[in-house]
CSV table of C-alpha atoms and ligand atoms in Angstrom, one decimal:
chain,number,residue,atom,x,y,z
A,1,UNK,CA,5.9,-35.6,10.1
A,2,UNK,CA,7.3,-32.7,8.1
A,3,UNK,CA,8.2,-29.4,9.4
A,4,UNK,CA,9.0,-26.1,7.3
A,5,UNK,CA,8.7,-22.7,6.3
A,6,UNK,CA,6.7,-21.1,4.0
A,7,UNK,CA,6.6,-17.1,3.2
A,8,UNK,CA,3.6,-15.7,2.2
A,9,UNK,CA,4.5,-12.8,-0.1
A,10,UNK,CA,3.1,-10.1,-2.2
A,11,UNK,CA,1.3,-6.8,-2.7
A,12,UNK,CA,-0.7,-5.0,-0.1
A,13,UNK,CA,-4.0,-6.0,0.4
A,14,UNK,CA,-4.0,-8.9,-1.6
A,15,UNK,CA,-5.1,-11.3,1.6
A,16,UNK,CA,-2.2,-12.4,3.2
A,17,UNK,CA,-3.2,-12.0,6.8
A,18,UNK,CA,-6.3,-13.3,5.2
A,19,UNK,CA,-5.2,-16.6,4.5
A,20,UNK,CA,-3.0,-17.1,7.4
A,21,UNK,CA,-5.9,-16.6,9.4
A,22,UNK,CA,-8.0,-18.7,7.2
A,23,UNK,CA,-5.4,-21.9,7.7
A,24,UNK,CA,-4.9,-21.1,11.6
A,25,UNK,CA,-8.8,-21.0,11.7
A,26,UNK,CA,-8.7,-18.2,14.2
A,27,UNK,CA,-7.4,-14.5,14.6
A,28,UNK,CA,-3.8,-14.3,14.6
A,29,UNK,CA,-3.0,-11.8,12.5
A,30,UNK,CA,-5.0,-8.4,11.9
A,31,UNK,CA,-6.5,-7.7,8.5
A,32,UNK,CA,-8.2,-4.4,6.7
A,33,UNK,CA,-9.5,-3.0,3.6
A,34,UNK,CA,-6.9,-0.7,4.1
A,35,UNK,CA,-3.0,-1.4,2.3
A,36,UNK,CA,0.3,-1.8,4.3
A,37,UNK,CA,-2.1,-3.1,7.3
A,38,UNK,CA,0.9,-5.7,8.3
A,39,UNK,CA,4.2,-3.8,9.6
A,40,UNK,CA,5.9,-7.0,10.7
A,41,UNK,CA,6.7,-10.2,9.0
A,42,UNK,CA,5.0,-12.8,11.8
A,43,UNK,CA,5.6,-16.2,11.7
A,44,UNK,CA,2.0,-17.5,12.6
A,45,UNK,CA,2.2,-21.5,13.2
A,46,UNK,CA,-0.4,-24.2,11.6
A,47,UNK,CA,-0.3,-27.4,12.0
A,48,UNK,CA,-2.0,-30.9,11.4
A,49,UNK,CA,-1.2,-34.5,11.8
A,50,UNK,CA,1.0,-34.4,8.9
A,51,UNK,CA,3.2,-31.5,9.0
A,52,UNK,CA,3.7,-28.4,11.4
A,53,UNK,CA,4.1,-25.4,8.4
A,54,UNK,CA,5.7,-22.3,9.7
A,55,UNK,CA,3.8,-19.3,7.4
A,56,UNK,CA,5.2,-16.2,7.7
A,57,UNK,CA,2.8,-13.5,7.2
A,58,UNK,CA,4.7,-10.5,5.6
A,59,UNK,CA,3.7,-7.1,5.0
A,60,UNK,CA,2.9,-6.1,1.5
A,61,UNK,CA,5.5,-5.4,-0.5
A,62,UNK,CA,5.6,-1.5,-2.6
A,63,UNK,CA,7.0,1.0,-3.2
A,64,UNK,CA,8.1,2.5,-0.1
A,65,UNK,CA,7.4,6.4,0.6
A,66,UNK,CA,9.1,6.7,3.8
A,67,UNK,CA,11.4,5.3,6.0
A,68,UNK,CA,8.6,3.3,7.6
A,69,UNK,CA,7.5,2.2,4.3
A,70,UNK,CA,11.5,0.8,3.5
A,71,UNK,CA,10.9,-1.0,6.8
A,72,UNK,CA,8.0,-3.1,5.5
A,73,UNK,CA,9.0,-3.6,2.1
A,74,UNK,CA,12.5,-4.8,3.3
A,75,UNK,CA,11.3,-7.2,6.1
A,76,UNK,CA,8.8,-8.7,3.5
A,77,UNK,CA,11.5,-9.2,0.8
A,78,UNK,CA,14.0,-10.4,3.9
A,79,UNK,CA,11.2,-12.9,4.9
A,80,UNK,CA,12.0,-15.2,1.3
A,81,UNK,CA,15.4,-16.2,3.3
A,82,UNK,CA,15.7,-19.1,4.7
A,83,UNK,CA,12.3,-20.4,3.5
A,84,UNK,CA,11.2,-23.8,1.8
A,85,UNK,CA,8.6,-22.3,-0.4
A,86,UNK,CA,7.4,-19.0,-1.1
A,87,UNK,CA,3.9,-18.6,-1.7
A,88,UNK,CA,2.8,-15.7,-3.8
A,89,UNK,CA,-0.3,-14.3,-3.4
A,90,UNK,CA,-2.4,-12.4,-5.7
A,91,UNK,CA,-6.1,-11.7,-6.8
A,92,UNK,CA,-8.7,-13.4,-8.9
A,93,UNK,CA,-9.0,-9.8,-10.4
A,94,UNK,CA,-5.8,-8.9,-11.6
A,95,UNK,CA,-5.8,-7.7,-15.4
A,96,UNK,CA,-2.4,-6.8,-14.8
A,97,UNK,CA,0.9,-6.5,-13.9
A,98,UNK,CA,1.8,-3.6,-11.7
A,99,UNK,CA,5.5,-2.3,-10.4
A,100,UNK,CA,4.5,-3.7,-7.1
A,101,UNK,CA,3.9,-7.2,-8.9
A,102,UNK,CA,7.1,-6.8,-10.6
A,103,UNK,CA,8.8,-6.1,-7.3
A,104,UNK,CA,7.6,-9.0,-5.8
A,105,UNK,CA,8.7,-11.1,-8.9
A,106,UNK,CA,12.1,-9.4,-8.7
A,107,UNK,CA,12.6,-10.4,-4.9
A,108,UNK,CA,11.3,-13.7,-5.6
A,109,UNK,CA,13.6,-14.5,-8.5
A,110,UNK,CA,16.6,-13.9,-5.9
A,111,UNK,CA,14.8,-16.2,-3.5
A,112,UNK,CA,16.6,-19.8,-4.1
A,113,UNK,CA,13.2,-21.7,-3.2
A,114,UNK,CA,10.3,-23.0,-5.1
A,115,UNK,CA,7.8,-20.7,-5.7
A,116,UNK,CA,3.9,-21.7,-5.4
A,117,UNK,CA,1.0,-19.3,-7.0
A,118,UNK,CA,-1.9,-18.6,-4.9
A,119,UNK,CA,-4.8,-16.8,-6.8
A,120,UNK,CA,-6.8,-15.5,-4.0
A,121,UNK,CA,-10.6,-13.8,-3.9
A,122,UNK,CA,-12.0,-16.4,-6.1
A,123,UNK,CA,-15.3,-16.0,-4.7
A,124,UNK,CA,-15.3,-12.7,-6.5
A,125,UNK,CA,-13.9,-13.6,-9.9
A,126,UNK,CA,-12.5,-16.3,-12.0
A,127,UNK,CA,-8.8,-17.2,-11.1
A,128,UNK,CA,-8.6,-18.3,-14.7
A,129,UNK,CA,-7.4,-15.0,-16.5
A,130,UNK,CA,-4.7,-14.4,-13.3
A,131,UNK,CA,-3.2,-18.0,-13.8
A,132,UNK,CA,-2.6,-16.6,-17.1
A,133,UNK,CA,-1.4,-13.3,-16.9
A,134,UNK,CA,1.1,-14.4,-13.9
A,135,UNK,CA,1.8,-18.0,-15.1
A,136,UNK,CA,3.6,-16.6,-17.7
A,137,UNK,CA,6.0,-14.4,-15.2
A,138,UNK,CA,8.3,-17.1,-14.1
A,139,UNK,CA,8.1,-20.7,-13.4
A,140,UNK,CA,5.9,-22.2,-10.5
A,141,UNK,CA,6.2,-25.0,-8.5
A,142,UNK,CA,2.6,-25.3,-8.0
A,143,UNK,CA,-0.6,-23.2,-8.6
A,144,UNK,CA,-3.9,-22.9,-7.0
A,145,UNK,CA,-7.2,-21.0,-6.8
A,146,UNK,CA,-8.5,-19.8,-3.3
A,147,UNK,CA,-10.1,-17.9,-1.3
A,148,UNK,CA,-9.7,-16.7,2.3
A,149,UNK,CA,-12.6,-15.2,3.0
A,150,UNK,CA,-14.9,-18.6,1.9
A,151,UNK,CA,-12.3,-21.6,3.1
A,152,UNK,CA,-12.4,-23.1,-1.0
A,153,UNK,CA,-8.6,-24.0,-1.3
A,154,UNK,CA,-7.1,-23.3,1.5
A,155,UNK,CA,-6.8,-27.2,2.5
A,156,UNK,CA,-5.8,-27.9,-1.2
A,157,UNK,CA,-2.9,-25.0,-0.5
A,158,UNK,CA,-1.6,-27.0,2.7
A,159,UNK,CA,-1.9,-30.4,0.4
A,160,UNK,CA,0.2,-28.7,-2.5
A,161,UNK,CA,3.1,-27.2,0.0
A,162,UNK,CA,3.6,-30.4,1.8
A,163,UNK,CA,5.9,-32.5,-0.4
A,164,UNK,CA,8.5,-29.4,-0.5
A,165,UNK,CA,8.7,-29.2,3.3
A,166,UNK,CA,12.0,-31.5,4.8
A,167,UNK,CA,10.7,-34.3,7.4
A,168,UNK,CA,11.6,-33.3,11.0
A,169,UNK,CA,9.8,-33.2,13.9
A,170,UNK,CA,7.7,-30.0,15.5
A,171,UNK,CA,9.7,-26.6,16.0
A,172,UNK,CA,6.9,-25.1,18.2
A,173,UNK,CA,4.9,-26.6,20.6
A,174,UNK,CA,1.2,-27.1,19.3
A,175,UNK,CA,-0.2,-25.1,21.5
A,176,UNK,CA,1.7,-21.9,19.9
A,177,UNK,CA,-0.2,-19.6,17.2
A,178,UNK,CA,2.2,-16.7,16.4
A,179,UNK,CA,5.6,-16.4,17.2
A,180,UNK,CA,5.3,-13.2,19.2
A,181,UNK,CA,4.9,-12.4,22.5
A,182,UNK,CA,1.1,-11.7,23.7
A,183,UNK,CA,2.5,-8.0,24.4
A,184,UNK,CA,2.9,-7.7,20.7
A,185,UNK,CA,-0.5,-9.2,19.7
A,186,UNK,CA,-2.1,-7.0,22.0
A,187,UNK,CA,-0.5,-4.1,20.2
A,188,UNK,CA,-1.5,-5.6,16.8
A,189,UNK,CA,-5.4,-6.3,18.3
A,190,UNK,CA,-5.0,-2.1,19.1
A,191,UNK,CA,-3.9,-1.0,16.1
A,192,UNK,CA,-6.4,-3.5,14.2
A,193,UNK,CA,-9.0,-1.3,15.7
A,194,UNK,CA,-7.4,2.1,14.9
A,195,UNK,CA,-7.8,0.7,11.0
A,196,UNK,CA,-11.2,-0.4,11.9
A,197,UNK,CA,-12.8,3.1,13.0
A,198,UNK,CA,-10.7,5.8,11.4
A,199,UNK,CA,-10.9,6.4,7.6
A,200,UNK,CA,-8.5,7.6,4.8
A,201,UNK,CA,-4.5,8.3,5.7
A,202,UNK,CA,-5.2,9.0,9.5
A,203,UNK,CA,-4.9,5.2,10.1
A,204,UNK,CA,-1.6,4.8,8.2
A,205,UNK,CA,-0.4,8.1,10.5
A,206,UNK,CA,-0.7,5.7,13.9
A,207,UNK,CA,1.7,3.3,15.8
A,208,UNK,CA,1.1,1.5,18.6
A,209,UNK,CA,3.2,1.5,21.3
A,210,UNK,CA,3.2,-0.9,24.6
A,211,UNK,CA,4.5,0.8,27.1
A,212,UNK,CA,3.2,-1.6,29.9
A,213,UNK,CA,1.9,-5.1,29.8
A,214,UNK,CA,1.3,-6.5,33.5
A,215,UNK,CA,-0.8,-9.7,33.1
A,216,UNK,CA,-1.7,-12.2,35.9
A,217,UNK,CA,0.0,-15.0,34.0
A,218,UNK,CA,3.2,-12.8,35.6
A,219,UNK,CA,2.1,-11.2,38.6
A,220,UNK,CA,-0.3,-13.7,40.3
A,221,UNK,CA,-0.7,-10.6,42.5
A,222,UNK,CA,-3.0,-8.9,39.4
A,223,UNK,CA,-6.9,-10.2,38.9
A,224,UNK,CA,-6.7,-7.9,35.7
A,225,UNK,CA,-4.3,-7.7,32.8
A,226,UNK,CA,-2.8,-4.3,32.9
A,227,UNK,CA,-2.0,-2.4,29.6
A,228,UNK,CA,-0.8,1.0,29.3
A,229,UNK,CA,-0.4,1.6,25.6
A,230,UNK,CA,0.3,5.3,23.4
A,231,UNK,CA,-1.1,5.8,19.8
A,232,UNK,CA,1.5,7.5,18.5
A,233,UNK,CA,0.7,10.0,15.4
A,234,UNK,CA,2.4,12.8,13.4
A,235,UNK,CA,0.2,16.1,14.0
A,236,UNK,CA,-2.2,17.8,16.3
A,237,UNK,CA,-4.6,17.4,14.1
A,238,UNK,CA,-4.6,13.4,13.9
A,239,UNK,CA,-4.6,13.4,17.5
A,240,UNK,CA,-8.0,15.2,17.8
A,241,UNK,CA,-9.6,12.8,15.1
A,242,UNK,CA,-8.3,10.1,17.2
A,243,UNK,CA,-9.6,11.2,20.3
A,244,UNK,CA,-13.0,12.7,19.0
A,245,UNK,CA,-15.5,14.4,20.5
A,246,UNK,CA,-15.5,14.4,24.2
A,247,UNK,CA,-13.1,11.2,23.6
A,248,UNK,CA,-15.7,9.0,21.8
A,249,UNK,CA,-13.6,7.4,19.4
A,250,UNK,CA,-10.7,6.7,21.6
A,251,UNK,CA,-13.4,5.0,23.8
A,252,UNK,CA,-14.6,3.1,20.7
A,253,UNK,CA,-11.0,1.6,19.7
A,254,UNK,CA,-10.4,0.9,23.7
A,255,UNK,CA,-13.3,-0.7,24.1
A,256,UNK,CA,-13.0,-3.3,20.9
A,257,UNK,CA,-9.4,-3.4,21.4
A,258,UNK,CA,-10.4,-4.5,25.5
A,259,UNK,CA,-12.5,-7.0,24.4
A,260,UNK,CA,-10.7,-8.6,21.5
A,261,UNK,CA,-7.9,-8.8,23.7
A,262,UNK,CA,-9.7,-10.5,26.6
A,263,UNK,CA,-11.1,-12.9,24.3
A,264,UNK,CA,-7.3,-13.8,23.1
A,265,UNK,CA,-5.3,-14.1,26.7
A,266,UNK,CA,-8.5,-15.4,29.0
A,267,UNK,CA,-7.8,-12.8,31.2
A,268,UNK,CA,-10.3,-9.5,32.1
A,269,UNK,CA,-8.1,-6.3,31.2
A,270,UNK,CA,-7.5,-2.9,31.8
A,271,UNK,CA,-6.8,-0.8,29.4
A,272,UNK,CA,-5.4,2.3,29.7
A,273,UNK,CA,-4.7,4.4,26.5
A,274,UNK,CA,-3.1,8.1,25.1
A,275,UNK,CA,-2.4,9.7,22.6
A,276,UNK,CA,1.4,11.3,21.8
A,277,UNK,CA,2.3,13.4,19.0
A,278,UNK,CA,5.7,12.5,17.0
A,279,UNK,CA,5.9,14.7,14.7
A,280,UNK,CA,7.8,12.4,11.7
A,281,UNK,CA,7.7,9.5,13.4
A,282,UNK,CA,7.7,7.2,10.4
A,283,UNK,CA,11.1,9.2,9.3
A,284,UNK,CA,12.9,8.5,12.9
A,285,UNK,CA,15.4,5.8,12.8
A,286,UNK,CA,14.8,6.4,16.3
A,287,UNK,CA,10.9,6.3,17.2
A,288,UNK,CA,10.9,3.6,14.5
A,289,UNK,CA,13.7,1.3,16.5
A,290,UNK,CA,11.4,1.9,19.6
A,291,UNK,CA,8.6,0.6,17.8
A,292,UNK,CA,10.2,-2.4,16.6
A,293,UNK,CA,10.0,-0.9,13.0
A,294,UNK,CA,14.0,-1.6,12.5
B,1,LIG,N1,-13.7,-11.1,-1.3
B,1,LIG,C1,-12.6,-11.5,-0.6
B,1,LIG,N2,-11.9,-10.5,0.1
B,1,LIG,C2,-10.8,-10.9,0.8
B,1,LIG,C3,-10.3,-12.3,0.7
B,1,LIG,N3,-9.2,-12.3,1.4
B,1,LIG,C4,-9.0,-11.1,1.9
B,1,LIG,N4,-10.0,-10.3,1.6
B,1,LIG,C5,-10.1,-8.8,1.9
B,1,LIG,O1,-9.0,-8.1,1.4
B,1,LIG,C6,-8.6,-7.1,2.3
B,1,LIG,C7,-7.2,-7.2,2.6
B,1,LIG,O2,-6.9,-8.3,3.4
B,1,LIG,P1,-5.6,-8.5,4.2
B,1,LIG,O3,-5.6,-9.9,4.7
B,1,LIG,O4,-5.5,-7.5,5.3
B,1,LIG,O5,-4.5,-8.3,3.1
B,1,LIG,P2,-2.9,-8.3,3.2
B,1,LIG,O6,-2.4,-8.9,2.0
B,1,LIG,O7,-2.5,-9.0,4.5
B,1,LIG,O8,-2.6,-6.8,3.3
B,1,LIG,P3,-1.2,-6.0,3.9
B,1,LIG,O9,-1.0,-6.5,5.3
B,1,LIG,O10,-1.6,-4.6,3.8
B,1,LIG,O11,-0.1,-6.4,3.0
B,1,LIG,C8,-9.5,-7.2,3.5
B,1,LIG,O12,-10.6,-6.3,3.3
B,1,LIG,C9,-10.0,-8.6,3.4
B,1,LIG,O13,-11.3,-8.8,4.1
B,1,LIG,C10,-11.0,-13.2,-0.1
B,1,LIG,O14,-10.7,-14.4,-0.3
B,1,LIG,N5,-12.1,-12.7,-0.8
B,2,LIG,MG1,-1.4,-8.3,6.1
């Protein structure tokens, strides 16, 4: 058996979540059209009976805005410590090389691992041109051509990373997907939601906070799961979008987010939700601390 880490790195939106998902073969980490949809670097947990492979899921690393946007960008690049391989991941697409691309190269040339190129979205172009364009960046220790959204690659992606893992038995017990309590996933199905049904910046405006998780698997007393969550966002004006018209859309979210959650602990659940206004939030050392944004 072999047992390691591997980061999966680069620019928002590329398909990191994707892929993890993709190799866990179920939902374990929430993905959108939208960029900077992962706030936390996640170590999400695959295994087969070769190897147990720690990916870490990171989120997309930019140029950050705000203090949030530091946040993500730093836990990303802090993610390439400690790794056995980084995995870079970028699109079939790509014509060519932007500053967010050059930051990832930057952090990954301070990184003391092997480095493997992923081309993803091949099902909607030729990886050729991106092998190219990025091959010539820095050395690799392997390349390959996938896609996420299709399956084509992802095994051969596992095949490639497996001789640069140490041998060693299991960290995790098999049964584990993410390494993350099921509070925190139910936060993460929420605010998966909140990026399905709201358009433009208002989604990027939100943060989910868990301000009680009760579940049956802890108080045998409960038939229901019990959450109590606020979406936090910045003005007045957020808050009515999210709410909508006699509180249709904060039905909507609740709803999904109810059923996505049942369908990922077993158990039925209440959820209860509201929204606060922060004005600033993603500038507060100290809202963002609370949040586990720190
Ligand atoms: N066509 C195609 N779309 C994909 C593929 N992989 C991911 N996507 C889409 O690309 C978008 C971004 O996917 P994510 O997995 O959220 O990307 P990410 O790199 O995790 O993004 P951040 O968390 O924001 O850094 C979503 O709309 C996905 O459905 C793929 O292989 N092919
Ligand atoms: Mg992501």
């Amino acid at each position: 058996m072999r047992c390691g880490v591997v980061a999966l790195v680069g620019r928002p939106n590329v398909g990191k979540s994707s892929l993890v998902n993709a190799l866990l073969k179920t939902k374990a980490a929430i993905v959108s059209p939208k960029p900077q949809t992962t706030r936390n670097a996640v170590r999400c947990i695959y295994n087969d009976g070769r190897a147990q492979i720690i990916f870490t899921d990171t989120p997309g690393i930019h140029i950050p805005k705000d203090k949030l946007g530091r946040f993500l960008a730093d836990s990303a690049i802090g993610a390439l410590e400690n790794v056995h391989v980084a995995c870079w991941l970028v699109e079939a697409d790509d014509r060519k090389i932007g500053p967010e691309d050059l930051q990832t190269l930057e952090a990954l040339s301070k990184a003391r691992c092997p480095v493997a190129l992923a081309v993803n979205k091949c099902d909607q172009g030729d990886p050729e041109r991106a092998f190219e364009l990025y091959g010539a960046t820095r050395p690799f220790a392997a390349r390959v051509a996938l896609s996420a959204k299709t399956g084509r690659g992802v095994s051969a992606l596992v095949d490639l990373l497996l001789p640069f893992l140490p041998e060693g038995e299991p960290c995790y017990d098999p049964d584990i997907l993410i390494d993350g309590t099921e509070r925190f996933l139910a936060g993460e199905l929420l605010r998966g939601q909140v990026l399905t049904f709201l358009r433009d910046e208002v989604p990027h405006r939100v943060a989910v906070e868990v301000e009680e998780y009760k579940s049956p698997d802890e108080y045998p007393n409960r038939r229901k799961l019990y959450i109590r969550a606020a979406l936090i966002v910045e003005t007045v004006g957020q808050k009515a979008i999210l709410i909508g018209a006699s509180g249709a859309m904060l039905k909507k979210i609740g709803r999904a987010a109810r059923l996505e959650i049942e369908q990922a602990t077993g158990h039925s659940v209440y959820l209860e939700l509201w929204v606060k206004v922060s004005p600033r939030w993603r500038q507060s050392d100290l809202v963002l601390k609370r949040l586990g944004y720190s």
